CSV table of C-alpha atoms in Angstrom, one decimal:
chain,number,residue,atom,x,y,z
A,1,MET,CA,99.2,65.8,178.2
A,2,VAL,CA,99.2,66.6,174.6
A,3,PRO,CA,99.6,70.3,174.0
A,4,LEU,CA,96.5,72.0,172.7
A,5,LEU,CA,98.5,73.6,169.9
A,6,LEU,CA,99.2,70.1,168.4
A,7,LEU,CA,95.5,69.1,168.6
A,8,LEU,CA,94.1,72.0,166.7
A,9,PRO,CA,95.7,71.0,163.3
A,10,LEU,CA,94.3,67.6,163.8
A,11,LEU,CA,90.8,68.9,164.5
A,12,TRP,CA,90.8,71.5,161.7
A,13,GLY,CA,92.8,69.6,159.1
A,14,GLY,CA,94.2,72.9,158.0
A,15,SER,CA,92.6,76.4,157.6
A,16,LEU,CA,92.6,79.3,155.3
A,17,GLN,CA,95.0,81.1,157.6
A,18,GLU,CA,98.1,79.3,158.8
A,19,LEU,CA,98.2,78.4,162.5
A,20,GLN,CA,100.9,79.8,164.6
A,21,GLY,CA,104.2,77.9,164.1
A,22,TYR,CA,103.1,76.6,160.6
A,23,GLU,CA,104.8,78.4,157.7
A,24,LEU,CA,105.4,77.6,154.0
A,25,ARG,CA,107.9,79.4,151.9
A,26,VAL,CA,107.4,78.6,148.2
A,27,GLN,CA,107.2,80.5,144.9
A,28,GLU,CA,103.5,80.8,144.4
A,29,SER,CA,103.5,81.2,140.6
A,30,VAL,CA,105.7,79.1,138.3
A,31,VAL,CA,105.7,79.2,134.5
A,32,VAL,CA,107.4,76.5,132.4
A,33,GLN,CA,107.4,75.7,128.7
A,34,ALA,CA,105.8,72.4,127.7
A,35,CYS,CA,108.3,69.5,127.7
A,36,MET,CA,110.8,71.4,129.8
A,37,ASP,CA,112.0,70.7,133.4
A,38,VAL,CA,111.5,73.0,136.3
A,39,HIS,CA,112.8,73.1,139.9
A,40,VAL,CA,110.5,74.7,142.6
A,41,PRO,CA,112.4,75.5,145.8
A,42,CYS,CA,110.3,75.1,148.9
A,43,SER,CA,110.7,75.0,152.7
A,44,PHE,CA,108.3,74.6,155.6
A,45,SER,CA,108.1,74.7,159.4
A,46,TYR,CA,105.7,73.4,162.0
A,47,PRO,CA,105.6,73.3,165.8
A,48,TRP,CA,108.2,70.8,166.8
A,49,SER,CA,110.5,70.1,169.7
A,50,SER,CA,113.2,67.5,169.2
A,51,GLY,CA,113.6,67.2,173.0
A,52,ASN,CA,110.2,65.5,173.3
A,53,SER,CA,111.1,61.8,173.3
A,54,TRP,CA,107.6,60.7,172.8
A,55,HIS,CA,107.6,61.7,169.1
A,56,SER,CA,111.3,62.3,168.3
A,57,SER,CA,111.6,59.0,166.4
A,58,ASP,CA,108.7,59.7,164.0
A,59,GLU,CA,109.6,60.4,160.4
A,60,PRO,CA,108.0,63.4,158.9
A,61,PHE,CA,106.1,62.9,155.6
A,62,ILE,CA,105.2,65.5,153.1
A,63,TYR,CA,102.6,65.3,150.3
A,64,TRP,CA,101.9,67.4,147.3
A,65,PHE,CA,98.3,67.3,146.2
A,66,ARG,CA,96.3,68.9,143.4
A,67,GLU,CA,93.9,71.6,144.5
A,68,GLY,CA,90.5,70.1,145.0
A,69,ASP,CA,91.8,66.6,145.9
A,70,PRO,CA,91.4,65.6,149.6
A,71,HIS,CA,94.4,64.5,151.5
A,72,TYR,CA,93.3,60.9,151.5
A,73,SER,CA,93.4,60.8,147.7
A,74,ASP,CA,96.4,60.0,145.5
A,75,ALA,CA,99.3,62.5,145.8
A,76,VAL,CA,101.4,63.8,142.9
A,77,ALA,CA,104.6,63.5,144.9
A,78,THR,CA,105.5,62.2,148.4
A,79,ASN,CA,108.2,60.5,150.5
A,80,ASP,CA,105.6,58.2,152.0
A,81,ARG,CA,106.1,54.9,150.4
A,82,LYS,CA,102.8,53.7,151.6
A,83,LYS,CA,100.9,56.5,149.8
A,84,ARG,CA,99.6,56.1,146.3
A,85,VAL,CA,100.8,58.5,143.6
A,86,LYS,CA,98.9,59.6,140.5
A,87,SER,CA,99.9,57.7,137.4
A,88,GLU,CA,100.2,60.8,135.3
A,89,THR,CA,102.8,62.3,137.6
A,90,GLN,CA,104.6,59.2,138.7
A,91,GLY,CA,108.3,59.3,137.7
A,92,ARG,CA,108.1,63.0,136.7
A,93,PHE,CA,107.3,64.7,140.0
A,94,HIS,CA,110.0,64.2,142.6
A,95,LEU,CA,110.9,65.6,146.1
A,96,LEU,CA,114.4,66.9,146.0
A,97,GLY,CA,115.3,67.6,149.6
A,98,ASP,CA,115.0,65.8,152.9
A,99,PRO,CA,111.7,66.6,154.8
A,100,ARG,CA,113.6,66.1,158.0
A,101,ASP,CA,115.4,69.3,157.1
A,102,ASN,CA,112.1,71.0,156.4
A,103,ASP,CA,112.8,70.8,152.7
A,104,CYS,CA,109.8,70.4,150.4
A,105,SER,CA,111.4,71.3,147.1
A,106,LEU,CA,109.7,69.8,144.0
A,107,SER,CA,111.2,68.8,140.7
A,108,ILE,CA,109.0,68.4,137.6
A,109,GLN,CA,110.4,66.8,134.5
A,110,GLU,CA,109.0,67.0,131.0
A,111,ALA,CA,106.2,69.3,132.1
A,112,ARG,CA,102.9,68.6,130.3
A,113,LEU,CA,100.0,71.0,129.6
A,114,SER,CA,97.8,68.8,131.8
A,115,ASP,CA,100.2,69.5,134.7
A,116,SER,CA,98.9,73.1,134.8
A,117,GLY,CA,97.0,73.8,138.0
A,118,VAL,CA,97.3,74.6,141.7
A,119,TYR,CA,99.0,72.4,144.2
A,120,TYR,CA,99.1,72.4,148.0
A,121,LEU,CA,101.5,70.9,150.6
A,122,ARG,CA,100.6,68.7,153.5
A,123,VAL,CA,102.9,67.5,156.4
A,124,GLU,CA,102.3,64.6,158.7
A,125,ARG,CA,104.5,63.4,161.6
A,126,GLY,CA,103.4,60.9,164.2
A,127,ARG,CA,99.8,60.9,165.4
A,128,TYR,CA,99.4,64.6,166.1
A,129,VAL,CA,101.1,66.6,163.3
A,130,LYS,CA,98.8,66.5,160.4
A,131,TYR,CA,98.5,69.8,158.6
A,132,SER,CA,97.6,71.1,155.1
A,133,TYR,CA,99.1,74.5,154.2
A,134,ARG,CA,96.2,76.5,152.6
A,135,GLU,CA,97.4,80.1,152.7
A,136,LYS,CA,100.3,79.6,150.3
A,137,LYS,CA,100.0,77.3,147.3
A,138,LEU,CA,101.9,76.5,144.1
A,139,ASN,CA,100.3,77.7,140.9
A,140,LEU,CA,102.0,75.9,138.0
A,141,GLN,CA,101.4,77.1,134.5
A,142,VAL,CA,102.7,75.0,131.6
A,143,THR,CA,102.6,77.1,128.4
A,144,GLU,CA,102.5,76.1,124.8
A,145,LYS,CA,101.1,78.6,122.2
A,146,PRO,CA,99.0,77.3,119.4
A,147,ASP,CA,100.1,77.9,115.9
A,148,ILE,CA,98.0,79.8,113.4
A,149,GLN,CA,98.8,79.1,109.8
A,150,PHE,CA,97.5,81.0,106.7
A,151,LEU,CA,98.7,82.4,103.4
A,152,GLU,CA,100.0,86.0,103.8
A,153,PRO,CA,99.2,88.7,103.1
A,154,LEU,CA,95.5,88.5,103.4
A,155,GLU,CA,93.7,90.1,100.4
A,156,SER,CA,90.5,92.1,100.9
A,157,GLY,CA,87.5,90.2,99.6
A,158,ARG,CA,89.4,86.9,99.0
A,159,ARG,CA,88.3,83.8,101.0
A,160,THR,CA,91.3,82.5,102.9
A,161,PRO,CA,91.5,79.3,105.0
A,162,LEU,CA,93.2,79.5,108.4
A,163,THR,CA,94.3,76.6,110.6
A,164,CYS,CA,95.0,76.5,114.3
A,165,SER,CA,97.1,73.6,115.7
A,166,LEU,CA,98.7,72.7,119.0
A,167,SER,CA,101.7,70.4,119.5
A,168,LEU,CA,101.3,67.8,122.3
A,169,VAL,CA,104.5,65.9,122.1
A,170,CYS,CA,104.8,65.4,125.9
A,171,ASP,CA,101.1,65.1,126.7
A,172,GLY,CA,100.2,62.3,124.4
A,173,PRO,CA,96.7,62.0,122.9
A,174,GLN,CA,94.4,64.7,124.2
A,175,ILE,CA,90.9,65.9,123.3
A,176,LEU,CA,91.3,69.6,122.3
A,177,LEU,CA,88.5,72.1,122.0
A,178,PHE,CA,89.1,75.0,119.6
A,179,SER,CA,87.5,78.4,119.3
A,180,TRP,CA,88.2,81.7,117.5
A,181,ALA,CA,87.7,85.3,118.7
A,182,GLY,CA,88.2,88.7,117.0
A,183,ASP,CA,86.4,91.8,115.7
A,184,THR,CA,86.6,90.5,112.1
A,185,LEU,CA,84.4,87.5,113.1
A,186,ASP,CA,81.4,89.5,114.3
A,187,ALA,CA,79.4,88.9,111.1
A,188,MET,CA,80.2,85.2,110.9
A,189,ASN,CA,78.0,82.3,112.1
A,190,PRO,CA,79.1,81.4,115.7
A,191,ASP,CA,78.7,77.7,114.9
A,192,THR,CA,81.7,78.0,112.5
A,193,LEU,CA,84.0,79.4,115.2
A,194,HIS,CA,84.5,76.1,117.1
A,195,SER,CA,86.8,74.2,114.8
A,196,SER,CA,90.5,74.1,114.2
A,197,GLU,CA,89.9,75.4,110.7
A,198,LEU,CA,88.4,78.8,109.8
A,199,THR,CA,87.5,80.3,106.4
A,200,LEU,CA,87.9,84.1,106.5
A,201,THR,CA,87.0,86.8,104.0
A,202,PRO,CA,88.8,89.8,105.3
A,203,ARG,CA,87.7,93.4,104.6
A,204,PHE,CA,89.7,96.6,104.3
A,205,GLN,CA,88.6,97.7,107.8
A,206,ASP,CA,90.0,94.4,109.3
A,207,HIS,CA,93.6,95.5,108.7
A,208,GLY,CA,95.4,95.8,112.0
A,209,THR,CA,92.8,94.0,114.0
A,210,ASN,CA,93.5,90.9,116.2
A,211,LEU,CA,92.5,87.3,115.6
A,212,THR,CA,92.8,84.8,118.5
A,213,CYS,CA,92.8,81.0,118.5
A,214,LEU,CA,92.0,79.4,121.8
A,215,VAL,CA,92.6,75.7,122.7
A,216,THR,CA,91.2,74.1,125.8
A,217,LEU,CA,92.2,70.7,127.0
A,218,HIS,CA,89.1,68.7,127.5
A,219,GLY,CA,88.4,67.9,131.2
A,220,THR,CA,90.8,70.5,132.5
A,221,GLN,CA,90.7,74.3,133.0
A,222,VAL,CA,93.8,74.7,130.8
A,223,THR,CA,93.2,77.1,127.9
A,224,LEU,CA,96.0,78.2,125.6
A,225,GLU,CA,95.8,80.9,123.0
A,226,ARG,CA,97.7,82.7,120.3
A,227,THR,CA,96.8,86.1,118.9
A,228,VAL,CA,97.9,87.4,115.5
A,229,GLN,CA,97.4,90.9,113.9
A,230,LEU,CA,95.8,90.8,110.5
A,231,ASN,CA,97.6,92.4,107.6
A,232,VAL,CA,95.0,92.9,105.0
A,233,SER,CA,96.2,94.1,101.6
A,234,SER,CA,94.1,96.1,99.2
A,235,THR,CA,95.7,94.6,96.1
A,236,PRO,CA,97.4,91.2,95.5
A,237,CYS,CA,100.7,92.9,94.5
A,238,LEU,CA,101.3,94.4,98.0
A,239,SER,CA,103.0,92.1,100.4
A,240,ALA,CA,103.9,94.6,103.1
A,241,PRO,CA,102.6,98.0,104.4
A,242,ASP,CA,103.3,100.6,101.8
A,243,ALA,CA,102.6,104.3,101.1
A,244,PRO,CA,100.0,105.1,98.4
A,245,ARG,CA,101.2,104.6,94.8
A,246,ASN,CA,99.9,104.2,91.3
A,247,LEU,CA,97.3,106.9,92.0
A,248,ARG,CA,95.1,107.5,88.9
A,249,ILE,CA,91.9,109.3,87.9
A,250,SER,CA,89.2,108.0,85.6
A,251,LEU,CA,86.6,110.2,83.9
A,252,SER,CA,83.2,109.3,82.5
A,253,PHE,CA,80.3,111.3,81.1
A,254,ARG,CA,76.7,110.9,82.0
A,255,ASN,CA,74.8,108.2,80.0
A,256,SER,CA,78.2,106.7,79.1
A,257,THR,CA,79.9,103.7,80.6
A,258,ALA,CA,83.2,104.5,78.9
A,259,LEU,CA,86.0,105.5,81.3
A,260,LYS,CA,88.9,107.7,80.2
A,261,ILE,CA,92.1,107.4,82.2
A,262,LEU,CA,93.6,110.8,82.8
A,263,GLN,CA,97.4,111.3,83.0
A,264,ASN,CA,98.8,113.5,85.7
A,265,ALA,CA,98.7,117.2,84.7
A,266,SER,CA,96.5,116.4,81.6
A,267,SER,CA,93.7,118.8,80.3
A,268,VAL,CA,90.0,118.1,79.8
A,269,LEU,CA,87.8,120.4,77.7
A,270,ILE,CA,84.0,120.1,78.1
A,271,SER,CA,80.9,122.2,77.5
A,272,GLU,CA,79.0,124.1,80.1
A,273,GLY,CA,76.2,122.0,81.7
A,274,GLN,CA,77.8,118.6,81.1
A,275,ALA,CA,77.8,116.1,83.9
A,276,LEU,CA,81.0,114.3,84.9
A,277,GLN,CA,81.9,111.5,87.2
A,278,LEU,CA,85.5,111.2,88.4
A,279,LEU,CA,86.9,108.0,90.1
A,280,CYS,CA,90.2,108.1,92.0
A,281,VAL,CA,92.0,104.8,93.0
A,282,ALA,CA,95.4,104.0,94.5
A,283,ASP,CA,97.4,101.0,95.5
A,284,SER,CA,97.9,101.3,99.3
A,285,ASN,CA,98.4,99.2,102.4
A,286,PRO,CA,96.8,100.1,104.7
A,287,PRO,CA,94.0,101.5,102.5
A,288,ALA,CA,94.5,105.2,101.8
A,289,GLN,CA,92.0,108.0,102.6
A,290,LEU,CA,91.0,109.6,99.2
A,291,SER,CA,90.1,113.3,99.0
A,292,TRP,CA,89.2,115.7,96.2
A,293,PHE,CA,90.2,119.4,96.1
A,294,TRP,CA,89.8,122.4,93.9
A,295,GLY,CA,93.4,123.4,93.1
A,296,SER,CA,96.3,122.2,95.1
A,297,PRO,CA,95.4,121.1,98.6
A,298,ALA,CA,96.8,123.4,101.3
A,299,LEU,CA,97.9,122.3,104.8
A,300,GLU,CA,94.4,122.6,106.4
A,301,SER,CA,92.2,122.9,103.3
A,302,THR,CA,88.8,121.3,103.4
A,303,PRO,CA,88.2,118.7,100.6
A,304,ILE,CA,85.2,118.9,98.4
A,305,SER,CA,84.8,115.2,98.7
A,306,SER,CA,86.3,112.6,101.1
A,307,THR,CA,85.6,109.5,99.0
A,308,GLY,CA,87.1,108.1,95.8
A,309,VAL,CA,84.2,109.3,93.7
A,310,LEU,CA,83.6,113.0,92.7
A,311,GLU,CA,80.4,113.8,90.8
A,312,ILE,CA,79.9,117.1,88.9
A,313,PRO,CA,76.2,117.1,87.9
A,314,GLN,CA,76.3,120.3,85.9
A,315,ALA,CA,79.6,121.9,85.1
A,316,ALA,CA,79.8,125.8,85.1
A,317,ALA,CA,81.9,127.8,82.7
A,318,GLY,CA,85.4,128.5,83.9
A,319,ASP,CA,88.9,127.0,84.2
A,320,GLY,CA,90.6,125.3,87.2
A,321,GLU,CA,92.5,122.4,88.5
A,322,VAL,CA,91.0,119.3,90.2
A,323,THR,CA,93.3,117.3,92.6
A,324,CYS,CA,92.9,113.9,94.1
A,325,GLN,CA,95.0,113.1,97.2
A,326,ALA,CA,95.6,109.6,98.7
A,327,GLN,CA,97.0,109.5,102.2
A,328,ASN,CA,97.8,106.8,104.8
A,329,PRO,CA,100.1,106.7,107.8
A,330,LEU,CA,103.1,105.8,105.6
A,331,GLY,CA,102.8,108.7,103.1
A,332,SER,CA,100.6,110.4,100.5
A,333,GLN,CA,100.4,111.0,96.8
A,334,GLN,CA,98.6,113.5,94.6
A,335,VAL,CA,97.5,113.7,90.9
A,336,PHE,CA,95.6,116.6,89.2
A,337,PHE,CA,94.2,117.7,85.9
A,338,SER,CA,93.1,120.9,84.3
A,339,LEU,CA,89.4,121.3,83.7
A,340,SER,CA,88.2,123.9,81.1
A,341,VAL,CA,84.4,124.4,80.9
A,342,GLN,CA,83.3,126.4,77.8
A,343,LYS,CA,80.0,127.9,76.8
A,344,GLY,CA,78.3,126.4,73.7
A,345,PRO,CA,78.0,122.9,72.3
A,346,PRO,CA,80.3,120.2,73.5
A,347,PRO,CA,83.7,120.4,71.8
A,348,CYS,CA,84.9,117.4,69.8
A,349,SER,CA,87.7,116.8,72.2
A,350,SER,CA,85.2,115.9,75.0
A,351,GLU,CA,83.5,113.2,73.0
A,352,THR,CA,84.4,109.7,73.6
A,353,GLU,CA,84.7,107.1,70.8
A,354,GLU,CA,81.2,105.8,71.7
A,355,GLN,CA,79.7,109.3,71.3
A,356,GLN,CA,81.4,109.9,67.9
A,357,GLY,CA,80.0,106.6,66.7
A,358,SER,CA,79.6,106.1,62.9
A,359,TRP,CA,78.6,109.7,62.0
A,360,PRO,CA,81.5,110.1,59.4
A,361,LEU,CA,80.4,107.0,57.6
A,362,VAL,CA,76.7,108.0,57.6
A,363,LEU,CA,77.6,111.4,56.1
A,364,THR,CA,79.7,109.8,53.4
A,365,LEU,CA,76.8,107.5,52.4
A,366,ILE,CA,74.4,110.4,52.3
A,367,ARG,CA,76.7,112.5,50.2
A,368,GLY,CA,77.2,109.6,47.7
A,369,ALA,CA,73.4,109.0,47.5
A,370,LEU,CA,72.8,112.6,46.7
A,371,MET,CA,75.4,112.7,44.0
A,372,GLY,CA,74.0,109.5,42.4
A,373,ALA,CA,70.4,110.9,42.5
A,374,GLY,CA,71.7,114.2,40.8
A,375,PHE,CA,73.3,112.1,38.1
A,376,LEU,CA,70.2,110.1,37.4
A,377,LEU,CA,67.9,113.2,37.4
A,378,THR,CA,70.2,115.0,34.9
A,379,TYR,CA,70.4,112.1,32.6
A,380,GLY,CA,66.7,111.4,32.9
A,381,PHE,CA,65.7,115.0,32.0
A,382,THR,CA,68.1,115.0,29.0
A,383,TRP,CA,66.6,111.7,27.7
A,384,THR,CA,63.0,112.9,28.2
A,385,TYR,CA,63.6,116.2,26.5
A,386,TYR,CA,65.5,114.8,23.5
A,387,THR,CA,63.3,111.9,22.8
A,388,SER,CA,60.2,114.2,22.8
A,389,GLN,CA,61.8,116.4,20.1
A,390,SER,CA,63.7,113.8,18.0
A,391,SER,CA,62.4,111.3,15.5
A,392,SER,CA,65.3,109.0,16.1
A,393,PRO,CA,65.9,108.1,19.8
A,394,ALA,CA,68.4,105.5,18.6
A,395,ALA,CA,70.5,108.3,17.2
A,396,PHE,CA,70.5,110.0,20.6
A,397,LEU,CA,71.7,106.8,22.3
A,398,ALA,CA,74.4,106.3,19.7
A,399,ALA,CA,75.6,109.9,20.1
A,400,CYS,CA,75.1,110.4,23.9
A,401,TRP,CA,76.8,107.9,26.1
A,402,GLY,CA,78.0,109.9,29.0
A,403,PHE,CA,79.0,113.3,30.1
A,404,LEU,CA,81.8,113.8,27.6
A,405,LEU,CA,83.3,116.9,26.1
A,406,PRO,CA,81.8,117.7,22.7
A,407,SER,CA,83.5,117.2,19.4
A,408,PRO,CA,84.5,120.5,17.7
A,409,HIS,CA,82.5,119.4,14.5
A,410,SER,CA,79.3,118.2,16.2
A,411,GLY,CA,76.2,120.3,16.2
A,412,HIS,CA,74.3,122.3,13.7
A,413,PHE,CA,75.7,125.5,12.0
A,414,LEU,CA,73.6,128.6,12.5
A,415,PRO,CA,73.1,131.0,9.7
A,416,ASP,CA,75.2,133.7,11.5
A,417,GLY,CA,78.2,131.4,11.8
A,418,GLY,CA,77.6,130.0,15.4
A,419,THR,CA,77.2,126.3,16.2
A,420,TRP,CA,75.1,124.4,18.7
A,421,THR,CA,77.2,122.3,21.0
A,422,TRP,CA,76.0,119.9,23.7
A,423,ALA,CA,77.2,121.2,27.2
A,424,GLY,CA,76.3,117.8,28.7
A,425,GLY,CA,78.2,115.6,26.4
A,426,CYS,CA,76.9,114.3,23.1
A,427,GLY,CA,79.8,113.7,20.7
A,428,ARG,CA,82.5,111.3,19.6
A,429,GLY,CA,79.7,109.4,17.8
A,430,THR,CA,77.2,110.2,15.1
A,431,PRO,CA,76.4,113.9,15.2
A,432,ALA,CA,72.9,114.8,16.1
A,433,ALA,CA,71.1,118.1,15.7
A,434,ALA,CA,69.8,119.5,18.9
A,435,PRO,CA,66.8,121.8,19.0
A,436,ARG,CA,67.5,125.5,19.3
A,437,ASP,CA,65.6,126.0,22.5
A,438,SER,CA,67.3,123.1,24.4
A,439,PRO,CA,68.3,124.3,27.9
A,440,PHE,CA,71.4,122.1,27.8
A,441,LEU,CA,72.9,124.0,24.8
A,442,GLU,CA,75.0,127.1,24.6
A,443,ALA,CA,76.1,129.2,21.6
A,444,ARG,CA,79.8,129.2,20.8
A,445,PRO,CA,81.5,130.9,17.8
A,446,HIS,CA,82.8,128.6,15.1
A,447,PRO,CA,86.4,129.4,14.0
A,448,GLU,CA,85.6,129.0,10.3
A,449,ALA,CA,82.3,130.9,10.3
A,450,PRO,CA,82.5,134.3,8.4
A,451,GLY,CA,80.9,137.6,9.4
A,452,PRO,CA,80.2,139.0,12.8
A,453,GLN,CA,80.0,136.7,15.7
A,454,HIS,CA,77.3,137.0,18.4
A,455,ARG,CA,75.4,134.9,21.0
A,456,PRO,CA,72.1,133.5,19.8
A,457,HIS,CA,69.0,135.1,21.1
A,458,LEU,CA,67.1,132.3,22.7
């Protein structure tokens, strides 16, 4: 009579809980690098009595199957020469021990990514020992990380191509499915995230975030991934994390696009009521937090602005210091300038070159035009007056040819010894008598005139 204990495995074909007397001892999780060899120790037991002659001559057979494959399908490794073995594992999966010694150790050579999966053991001996161990199974993980290649460091705002690749030296040709994941990809079109190539335009806030490439082997549940941390630089010259440096302040006035770069500890003089815009920038990686303070920032002082731009819409009279501070986890830097706001019109020092414009040239031209007009008016009045009193205008033209000093002998002697002399310049030519009531004449004593000398009564 066949013991009932031996019939149950036959009827059930194995169960989720091992039957009494059936036990498997194996490492349930094994991880191996692709193309490497691995040895998995294993032993098993089942109800057996070597004293029973009716089955003592039967050879035990053990089979390793993939999870999901029935026991009548091809095995991955077995000592049963009549059982077919999968072509992808033939010659690479071997039984190391002797099943008669309850040894089910498995050797895997040149592990492939496609080998990843769950395997279960089955034992058969004679007609009545046929049992699949379901409680304990071998979970084999063959690992190979994809490689993400791109030009470092990433620069904020610059389009950068990234490539994800996977080496399949031991697997041979495989269909690979790529995908990308990461916070920096939230705003991108999802259709562009299923390729081995990705074009990324990083932002300042993407610094320190993770980007992951996932590769799935088509037709399997094997998914491999690699994750990198993004290093986004604020300027092309920074290749590694750095404390803030090259901190600088630019100043501009309202209605003017001109920027004036201020040196540290410089002074600015403006008029009350003027509007200013201050811009503070720094080279920093990661990007620095920019803050503005009145005076020197104390340990817990509150900034007047927490951005890189400070606007003063209407400056009030007074003096003080304005400080910009740049700070990131690696350090901080400060620059300041002295601001003096005075009452009254804007001082010249606060004008930019664009505000000064061409005023000096305009004033020079106006001054020259006025001098020319005065010369023409003076000459015109002299000509008009003389020609109206003289019978010979040609004599005037011959005698008067510019504003020259008079000749000591030109003019007309007065009865009292004085002489009329041109104050405006008739001389060095033919003398001409001037009328006594001419406004351009003055009375001068003649050195050779006798008698008392006195100014004429006009």
